[in-house]
Amino acid sequence: MKFNYIISILIFIPVLIIQTTVVPLISIGEVVPDLILILLVYYSITEGQIYGTVLGFIYGLFFDLVTGSLLGSSMIAKTVAGFVAGYFSSENKVDIYLMFFNFGLIVFLAALVDQIIYSFFSSFDISSNILMIFFQNAFLPAFYTALLSMIIIIFVPKRRNL
Amino acid sequence: MIRFLNSVWYNFKEYIILTVLVILSLFIISQNHSPAVQRVRAIAFGTFATVTSVVSDVVNIKSLKKENEQLRETNAKLMLQLSKLREAAIINEELKGLVALKDTSGYPLIPASVVSKSLSRVQGTITLNVGNIDSVKVGMPVITDKGLVGIIYSVSGNYSIARTLQNVDLKITVKDERTRENGLMKWNGENLVIVNVPKTFQIKKGDRIITSELSSLVPFPVPVGVAAGSNNIETGIFNEIKVIPFVDFAKVENVFVIKTVASKEIDSLELNFLKKYQ
């Protein structure tokens, strides 16, 4: 278990570098996909809900530390996102959940939760239109992240049978 | 009792862990501005930026040729402007002497490259490859040839993080270059807006918006953007003016840090929004 955490954190480092250097180049408007969340959802599905929750906390901590965003905002958002994604971690259905379309839907759900909480804790302006905020800050990034996740999951090798 | 606790743990461990981690996150959010947290952050992003600066260089090599061409063109245009400005500067100096005005220009610039970006819709930040060693300090403005990019928020030895104008925590006093009317500009998560503008103000679509000398963050005029009309608020006596920034924050790669920090005397008198969030 501990070894698994180390592996997932080691994989996280290059993903974080890509997220902060390459991903801004593929942003559409200000909509940026979240590679870290895709990785988190993958681990939540394959390793379980507790693993996903704790990993979300760790990923969020590192992300907040290196990007200068409000420390704790990504932590709480990714912790809950990992928890939500962890509901899809049933061992005998892992391969089904990791299928192209299903994985995209799970990522979309987790990204939606992640973005809503992150926006809330990033001192959001209440005077703005709530529906518009939801659409631009949560729905669009979640949708873009889900689309990207469906492309990425094609190249991820199928999980070995337990 | 132990059996009961065991049973609770066994049945609800996922929820217990989630609750503990959420409470821990909330605690960390409340500790955001403590010096210890700032120090840890400076070390963390300093270390991380060392790696991303290498990757960033590799990624940006492709765009260098295009950027070079643009810079040559800008250089030629600037050369033409410079000769005009030199003439104007001489006249300006004479006039300043006549009215005994202090010179507010001539701040040294620190060239920097963007090594990483966090382009969240609400908390846009960029990491620069200059830090304490290059005399960068918290509060210094970051600009490009087009205009204001943001304000330095956190500094480590070799790197610094700047909040871009697309960050809800950054508020700057700006003015309309034509009408000289001042207002407070902020990012509302959607647009850059000047808030609480009295409806009697004459700010029009297309007016250039620059930083105001009233600002304790950027106390001299730096271009910010153009006014793009008002979000007419039905009730009340105030309007919101939408501003389109000159700088494209997603594409910005090379910037300058202006080596100045607003006067401490002014800071103590004015409400400095940056200080509030540190």
Coordinates of C-alpha atoms in Angstrom, one line a residue:
Chain A
M1 CA 0.0 0.0 0.0
K2 CA 2.7 2.4 1.0
F3 CA 4.7 1.5 -2.1
N4 CA 1.6 2.2 -4.2
Y5 CA 1.5 5.7 -2.7
I6 CA 5.1 6.3 -3.5
I7 CA 4.5 5.2 -7.1
S8 CA 1.5 7.4 -7.5
I9 CA 3.3 10.4 -6.1
L10 CA 6.3 9.8 -8.4
I11 CA 4.0 9.7 -11.4
F12 CA 2.3 12.8 -10.1
I13 CA 5.5 14.9 -10.4
P14 CA 5.9 14.7 -14.2
V15 CA 2.2 15.2 -14.6
L16 CA 2.3 18.4 -12.5
I17 CA 5.2 19.6 -14.6
I18 CA 3.2 19.0 -17.8
Q19 CA 0.1 20.6 -16.2
T20 CA 2.0 23.8 -15.5
T21 CA 4.1 24.0 -18.7
V22 CA 2.4 22.2 -21.6
V23 CA -1.3 22.2 -20.7
P24 CA -1.6 26.0 -20.8
L25 CA -0.7 25.8 -24.5
I26 CA -3.9 23.7 -25.2
S27 CA -6.2 25.9 -23.1
I28 CA -9.3 27.1 -24.9
G29 CA -10.1 30.6 -23.7
E30 CA -9.5 30.2 -20.0
V31 CA -10.7 26.6 -20.0
V32 CA -7.8 24.3 -18.9
P33 CA -8.0 20.6 -18.6
D34 CA -6.8 19.0 -15.3
L35 CA -4.4 16.2 -15.9
I36 CA -3.9 15.7 -12.2
L37 CA -7.6 15.0 -11.7
I38 CA -7.5 12.4 -14.4
L39 CA -4.6 10.7 -12.7
L40 CA -6.4 10.9 -9.3
V41 CA -9.6 9.4 -10.8
Y42 CA -7.6 6.6 -12.3
Y43 CA -6.0 5.7 -8.9
S44 CA -9.3 6.1 -7.1
I45 CA -11.0 3.6 -9.4
T46 CA -8.1 1.1 -9.4
E47 CA -7.0 1.4 -5.7
G48 CA -10.1 2.2 -3.8
Q49 CA -12.0 5.0 -2.1
I50 CA -9.7 5.6 0.9
Y51 CA -6.7 5.6 -1.4
G52 CA -8.3 8.1 -3.7
T53 CA -9.3 10.4 -0.8
V54 CA -5.9 10.4 0.7
L55 CA -4.2 10.8 -2.7
G56 CA -6.5 13.7 -3.6
F57 CA -5.4 15.4 -0.4
I58 CA -1.7 14.9 -1.2
Y59 CA -2.0 15.9 -4.8
G60 CA -4.0 19.0 -3.8
L61 CA -1.3 19.9 -1.2
F62 CA 1.5 19.8 -3.7
F63 CA -0.5 21.6 -6.4
D64 CA -1.3 24.5 -4.0
L65 CA 2.2 24.7 -2.8
V66 CA 3.8 25.1 -6.2
T67 CA 1.2 27.1 -8.1
G68 CA 0.6 29.9 -5.6
S69 CA -3.2 29.3 -5.4
L70 CA -4.9 29.6 -2.0
L71 CA -3.2 26.9 0.1
G72 CA -5.9 24.3 1.0
S73 CA -8.3 25.1 -1.9
S74 CA -7.1 22.4 -4.2
M75 CA -6.5 20.1 -1.2
I76 CA -10.2 20.1 -0.1
A77 CA -11.4 20.0 -3.7
K78 CA -9.3 17.1 -4.8
T79 CA -9.9 15.2 -1.5
V80 CA -13.6 15.3 -2.1
A81 CA -13.1 14.5 -5.9
G82 CA -11.0 11.5 -5.0
F83 CA -13.7 10.4 -2.5
V84 CA -16.4 10.7 -5.2
A85 CA -14.4 8.9 -7.8
G86 CA -13.7 6.2 -5.2
Y87 CA -17.4 5.1 -5.3
F88 CA -16.5 3.5 -8.7
S89 CA -13.8 1.3 -7.3
S90 CA -15.6 -2.0 -7.1
E91 CA -12.9 -4.6 -7.8
N92 CA -14.9 -6.7 -10.1
K93 CA -16.0 -3.7 -12.2
V94 CA -12.7 -1.9 -12.5
D95 CA -12.3 -2.9 -16.2
I96 CA -15.8 -1.6 -17.0
Y97 CA -15.2 1.7 -15.3
L98 CA -11.9 2.1 -17.1
M99 CA -13.6 1.7 -20.5
F100 CA -13.4 4.8 -22.8
F101 CA -16.8 6.3 -22.2
N102 CA -17.4 5.2 -18.6
F103 CA -14.0 6.6 -17.5
G104 CA -14.9 9.9 -19.2
L105 CA -18.2 10.1 -17.3
I106 CA -16.5 9.4 -14.0
V107 CA -13.8 12.0 -14.7
F108 CA -16.5 14.5 -15.6
L109 CA -18.4 13.9 -12.4
A110 CA -15.2 14.2 -10.2
A111 CA -14.0 17.3 -12.2
L112 CA -17.3 19.0 -11.7
V113 CA -17.1 18.4 -7.9
D114 CA -13.5 19.5 -7.9
Q115 CA -14.1 22.7 -9.8
I116 CA -17.2 23.7 -7.8
I117 CA -15.4 23.3 -4.5
Y118 CA -12.2 25.0 -5.8
S119 CA -14.2 28.0 -7.1
F120 CA -16.0 28.3 -3.8
F121 CA -12.8 28.4 -1.8
S122 CA -11.1 30.8 -4.2
S123 CA -12.8 33.8 -2.8
F124 CA -15.4 33.9 -5.4
D125 CA -17.4 37.0 -6.2
I126 CA -21.0 36.3 -5.1
S127 CA -22.4 39.2 -7.1
S128 CA -21.7 37.3 -10.3
N129 CA -24.3 35.2 -12.0
I130 CA -24.2 31.8 -10.2
L131 CA -25.4 29.8 -13.2
M132 CA -22.7 31.4 -15.5
I133 CA -20.1 30.8 -12.8
F134 CA -21.1 27.1 -12.7
F135 CA -21.0 26.8 -16.5
Q136 CA -17.7 28.6 -17.0
N137 CA -15.7 27.6 -14.0
A138 CA -17.0 24.1 -13.4
F139 CA -18.9 22.6 -16.4
L140 CA -16.5 23.7 -19.2
P141 CA -13.3 22.7 -17.5
A142 CA -14.9 19.4 -16.4
F143 CA -16.1 18.7 -19.9
Y144 CA -12.7 19.5 -21.4
T145 CA -11.0 17.3 -18.8
A146 CA -13.4 14.4 -19.4
L147 CA -12.7 14.6 -23.2
L148 CA -9.0 14.6 -22.7
S149 CA -9.3 11.7 -20.2
M150 CA -11.1 9.6 -22.8
I151 CA -8.2 10.1 -25.2
I152 CA -5.6 9.3 -22.5
I153 CA -7.4 6.1 -21.2
I154 CA -7.1 4.6 -24.7
F155 CA -3.3 4.5 -24.3
V156 CA -3.4 3.2 -20.7
P157 CA -2.7 -0.5 -20.6
K158 CA -5.5 -2.6 -19.4
R159 CA -5.3 -3.5 -15.7
R160 CA -4.0 -6.9 -14.8
N161 CA -6.6 -9.4 -13.4
L162 CA -6.4 -9.8 -9.6
Chain B
M1 CA -16.4 0.6 24.0
I2 CA -13.4 -0.5 22.0
R3 CA -15.6 -2.9 20.1
F4 CA -18.0 -0.1 19.4
L5 CA -15.2 2.2 18.2
N6 CA -13.9 -0.7 16.1
S7 CA -17.3 -1.2 14.6
V8 CA -17.7 2.5 13.8
W9 CA -14.3 2.6 12.2
Y10 CA -14.9 -0.6 10.2
N11 CA -18.3 0.7 8.9
F12 CA -17.5 4.4 8.3
K13 CA -13.7 4.6 7.8
E14 CA -14.1 6.2 4.3
Y15 CA -16.3 9.0 5.8
I16 CA -14.0 9.4 8.9
I17 CA -10.9 9.8 6.7
L18 CA -12.8 12.2 4.4
T19 CA -14.0 14.3 7.4
V20 CA -10.5 14.4 9.0
L21 CA -8.8 15.5 5.7
V22 CA -11.5 18.1 4.9
I23 CA -11.1 19.6 8.4
L24 CA -7.3 19.5 8.0
S25 CA -7.7 21.3 4.6
L26 CA -10.0 24.0 6.2
F27 CA -7.4 24.5 9.0
I28 CA -4.6 25.0 6.4
I29 CA -6.8 27.5 4.5
S30 CA -7.1 29.5 7.7
Q31 CA -3.3 29.4 8.1
N32 CA -2.6 30.7 4.6
H33 CA -1.1 34.0 5.6
S34 CA 1.2 32.8 8.4
P35 CA 4.9 33.4 7.8
A36 CA 5.7 29.7 8.3
V37 CA 3.3 28.6 5.5
Q38 CA 4.7 31.3 3.3
R39 CA 8.3 30.0 3.9
V40 CA 7.3 26.4 3.1
R41 CA 5.6 27.6 0.0
A42 CA 8.6 29.6 -1.1
I43 CA 10.9 26.5 -0.7
A44 CA 8.3 24.3 -2.5
F45 CA 7.7 26.4 -5.6
G46 CA 11.4 27.4 -5.7
T47 CA 12.4 23.7 -6.0
F48 CA 9.6 22.9 -8.4
A49 CA 10.3 25.9 -10.6
T50 CA 14.0 24.8 -11.1
V51 CA 12.6 21.7 -12.9
T52 CA 9.8 23.5 -14.8
S53 CA 12.2 26.1 -16.1
V54 CA 14.1 23.5 -18.0
V55 CA 10.9 22.0 -19.4
S56 CA 9.5 25.4 -20.2
D57 CA 12.7 26.3 -22.2
V58 CA 12.3 23.2 -24.3
V59 CA 8.6 23.8 -24.9
N60 CA 9.1 27.5 -25.8
I61 CA 12.0 26.9 -28.3
K62 CA 9.5 26.5 -31.2
S63 CA 7.9 29.8 -30.5
L64 CA 11.2 31.7 -30.3
K65 CA 11.6 32.2 -34.0
K66 CA 8.2 33.8 -34.4
E67 CA 8.8 35.9 -31.3
N68 CA 12.1 37.1 -32.6
E69 CA 10.4 38.4 -35.8
Q70 CA 7.8 40.2 -33.7
L71 CA 10.5 41.7 -31.5
R72 CA 12.4 43.0 -34.5
E73 CA 9.2 44.6 -35.8
T74 CA 8.5 46.1 -32.3
N75 CA 12.1 47.3 -32.1
A76 CA 11.7 49.2 -35.4
K77 CA 8.5 50.8 -34.3
L78 CA 10.0 51.7 -30.9
M79 CA 13.0 53.2 -32.5
L80 CA 10.7 55.6 -34.4
Q81 CA 8.7 56.4 -31.2
L82 CA 11.9 56.9 -29.3
S83 CA 13.1 59.8 -31.4
K84 CA 9.7 61.5 -30.8
L85 CA 9.7 60.7 -27.1
R86 CA 13.3 62.1 -26.7
E87 CA 12.1 65.4 -28.1
A88 CA 9.1 65.3 -25.8
A89 CA 11.2 64.4 -22.8
I90 CA 13.4 67.4 -23.2
I91 CA 10.4 69.7 -23.3
N92 CA 8.9 67.7 -20.4
E93 CA 12.0 68.2 -18.3
E94 CA 11.9 71.9 -18.9
L95 CA 8.2 72.1 -17.9
K96 CA 8.8 70.0 -14.8
G97 CA 11.5 72.4 -13.8
L98 CA 9.1 75.2 -14.2
V99 CA 6.4 73.6 -12.0
A100 CA 8.8 71.8 -9.7
L101 CA 7.3 68.3 -10.3
K102 CA 9.2 65.2 -9.1
D103 CA 10.1 62.6 -11.8
T104 CA 8.3 59.3 -11.3
S105 CA 9.7 57.4 -14.2
G106 CA 13.0 55.7 -14.7
Y107 CA 12.4 52.5 -12.7
P108 CA 14.9 49.8 -13.4
L109 CA 13.5 46.6 -15.0
I110 CA 14.3 43.0 -14.2
P111 CA 13.9 40.8 -17.3
A112 CA 12.3 37.4 -16.5
S113 CA 10.8 34.4 -18.2
V114 CA 7.6 32.5 -17.2
V115 CA 8.6 29.0 -16.2
S116 CA 5.1 27.8 -15.3
K117 CA 1.5 28.9 -15.3
S118 CA -1.6 28.1 -13.3
L119 CA -4.4 29.3 -15.4
S120 CA -7.4 28.6 -13.2
R121 CA -10.4 30.9 -14.0
V122 CA -10.2 32.4 -10.5
Q123 CA -6.6 32.3 -9.4
G124 CA -4.3 32.9 -12.3
T125 CA -0.7 32.8 -11.3
I126 CA 2.6 32.6 -13.1
T127 CA 6.0 31.5 -11.9
L128 CA 9.0 33.6 -12.9
N129 CA 12.7 32.7 -13.1
V130 CA 13.8 35.7 -10.9
G131 CA 13.8 35.9 -7.1
N132 CA 15.4 37.3 -4.0
I133 CA 18.9 37.1 -5.7
D134 CA 17.7 39.4 -8.5
S135 CA 16.3 41.8 -5.9
V136 CA 12.7 40.9 -6.6
K137 CA 10.3 41.7 -3.7
V138 CA 6.7 41.0 -2.9
G139 CA 4.5 43.8 -4.4
M140 CA 6.6 44.6 -7.5
P141 CA 4.6 45.0 -10.7
V142 CA 5.1 42.6 -13.6
I143 CA 4.8 44.0 -17.1
T144 CA 5.3 43.2 -20.8
D145 CA 5.7 45.6 -23.7
K146 CA 1.9 45.5 -24.0
G147 CA 1.0 46.4 -20.4
L148 CA 0.5 45.2 -16.8
V149 CA 0.6 41.4 -16.2
G150 CA 0.3 41.3 -12.4
I151 CA 2.0 41.7 -9.0
I152 CA 4.6 39.6 -7.3
Y153 CA 3.0 37.7 -4.5
S154 CA 5.6 35.3 -3.2
V155 CA 9.4 35.1 -3.6
S156 CA 12.1 32.4 -3.1
G157 CA 15.8 32.6 -3.8
N158 CA 15.7 32.2 -7.6
Y159 CA 12.0 32.2 -8.4
S160 CA 8.9 34.2 -7.7
I161 CA 5.1 33.8 -8.2
A162 CA 3.1 36.6 -9.6
R163 CA -0.7 37.0 -9.4
T164 CA -2.0 37.9 -12.8
L165 CA -4.8 40.4 -13.3
Q166 CA -7.0 37.3 -13.8
N167 CA -6.9 36.6 -10.0
V168 CA -9.8 37.4 -7.8
D169 CA -7.5 38.3 -5.0
L170 CA -5.8 41.1 -6.9
K171 CA -7.4 44.5 -7.0
I172 CA -5.8 47.6 -8.5
T173 CA -6.7 51.2 -8.7
V174 CA -6.9 52.3 -12.3
K175 CA -8.0 55.3 -14.3
D176 CA -9.3 56.3 -17.6
E177 CA -6.5 57.8 -19.6
R178 CA -8.9 60.3 -21.4
T179 CA -11.2 61.3 -18.6
R180 CA -8.7 60.8 -15.6
E181 CA -11.5 59.2 -13.6
N182 CA -10.3 56.6 -11.1
G183 CA -11.8 53.2 -10.1
L184 CA -11.0 49.9 -8.5
M185 CA -10.3 47.1 -11.0
K186 CA -10.7 43.4 -10.2
W187 CA -11.2 40.0 -11.8
N188 CA -14.7 38.7 -11.1
G189 CA -14.0 35.2 -12.3
E190 CA -15.4 36.1 -15.7
N191 CA -14.2 39.5 -16.7
L192 CA -11.8 42.2 -15.7
V193 CA -14.1 45.0 -14.4
I194 CA -13.9 48.4 -12.8
V195 CA -16.4 48.2 -10.0
N196 CA -18.5 50.9 -8.3
V197 CA -18.1 53.4 -11.1
P198 CA -20.5 56.3 -10.5
K199 CA -23.0 56.5 -13.4
T200 CA -22.0 60.2 -13.8
F201 CA -18.5 59.1 -15.0
Q202 CA -17.8 59.5 -18.7
I203 CA -15.8 56.2 -19.3
K204 CA -16.6 55.1 -22.9
K205 CA -16.0 52.0 -24.9
G206 CA -12.5 52.1 -26.4
D207 CA -11.0 54.3 -23.7
R208 CA -7.5 53.2 -22.6
I209 CA -7.3 52.1 -19.0
I210 CA -4.0 52.6 -17.1
T211 CA -2.9 52.2 -13.5
S212 CA -3.6 55.2 -11.3
E213 CA -1.1 57.1 -9.3
L214 CA -3.5 56.6 -6.4
S215 CA -2.6 52.9 -6.4
S216 CA -0.3 51.8 -3.7
L217 CA 0.7 48.8 -5.8
V218 CA 1.6 50.4 -9.1
P219 CA 2.0 54.1 -8.3
F220 CA 2.8 55.2 -11.9
P221 CA 0.9 54.8 -15.2
V222 CA 1.1 51.4 -16.8
P223 CA -1.3 50.4 -19.6
V224 CA -3.8 47.8 -18.5
G225 CA -6.4 47.5 -21.2
V226 CA -9.3 49.1 -23.0
A227 CA -12.8 49.8 -21.7
A228 CA -15.3 47.5 -23.4
G229 CA -18.6 49.1 -22.3
S230 CA -20.5 48.9 -19.0
N231 CA -22.5 46.2 -17.4
N232 CA -25.4 48.5 -16.7
I233 CA -26.6 47.7 -13.2
E234 CA -30.3 48.6 -13.1
T235 CA -30.5 49.6 -9.5
G236 CA -28.2 51.9 -7.6
I237 CA -25.9 54.7 -8.7
F238 CA -22.9 52.6 -9.8
N239 CA -21.9 50.9 -13.0
E240 CA -19.4 48.2 -13.7
I241 CA -17.0 48.8 -16.6
K242 CA -15.7 45.7 -18.4
V243 CA -12.0 46.0 -19.4
I244 CA -10.2 43.9 -22.0
P245 CA -6.6 43.5 -21.0
F246 CA -3.8 44.3 -23.4
V247 CA -1.8 41.2 -22.2
D248 CA -2.8 37.7 -23.2
F249 CA -2.1 35.9 -20.0
A250 CA -2.2 32.4 -21.6
K251 CA 0.5 33.3 -24.1
V252 CA 2.8 35.5 -22.0
E253 CA 6.4 34.1 -21.9
N254 CA 8.8 37.0 -21.3
V255 CA 8.1 39.8 -18.8
F256 CA 9.8 42.5 -16.8
V257 CA 9.6 43.1 -13.1
I258 CA 9.6 46.8 -12.2
K259 CA 12.1 47.2 -9.4
T260 CA 10.0 49.3 -7.2
V261 CA 7.8 48.7 -4.1
A262 CA 5.2 51.2 -3.2
S263 CA 6.1 53.7 -0.5
K264 CA 5.7 52.4 3.0
E265 CA 4.3 55.7 4.0
I266 CA 1.6 55.4 1.4
D267 CA 0.9 51.8 2.4
S268 CA 0.3 52.8 5.9
L269 CA -2.2 55.4 4.9
E270 CA -4.1 53.5 2.1
L271 CA -5.9 50.2 2.1
N272 CA -3.5 47.9 0.4
F273 CA -5.3 44.9 -0.9
L274 CA -2.2 42.9 -1.5
K275 CA -1.3 43.1 2.1
K276 CA -4.7 41.9 3.1
Y277 CA -4.0 38.6 1.4
Q278 CA -0.5 38.0 2.7

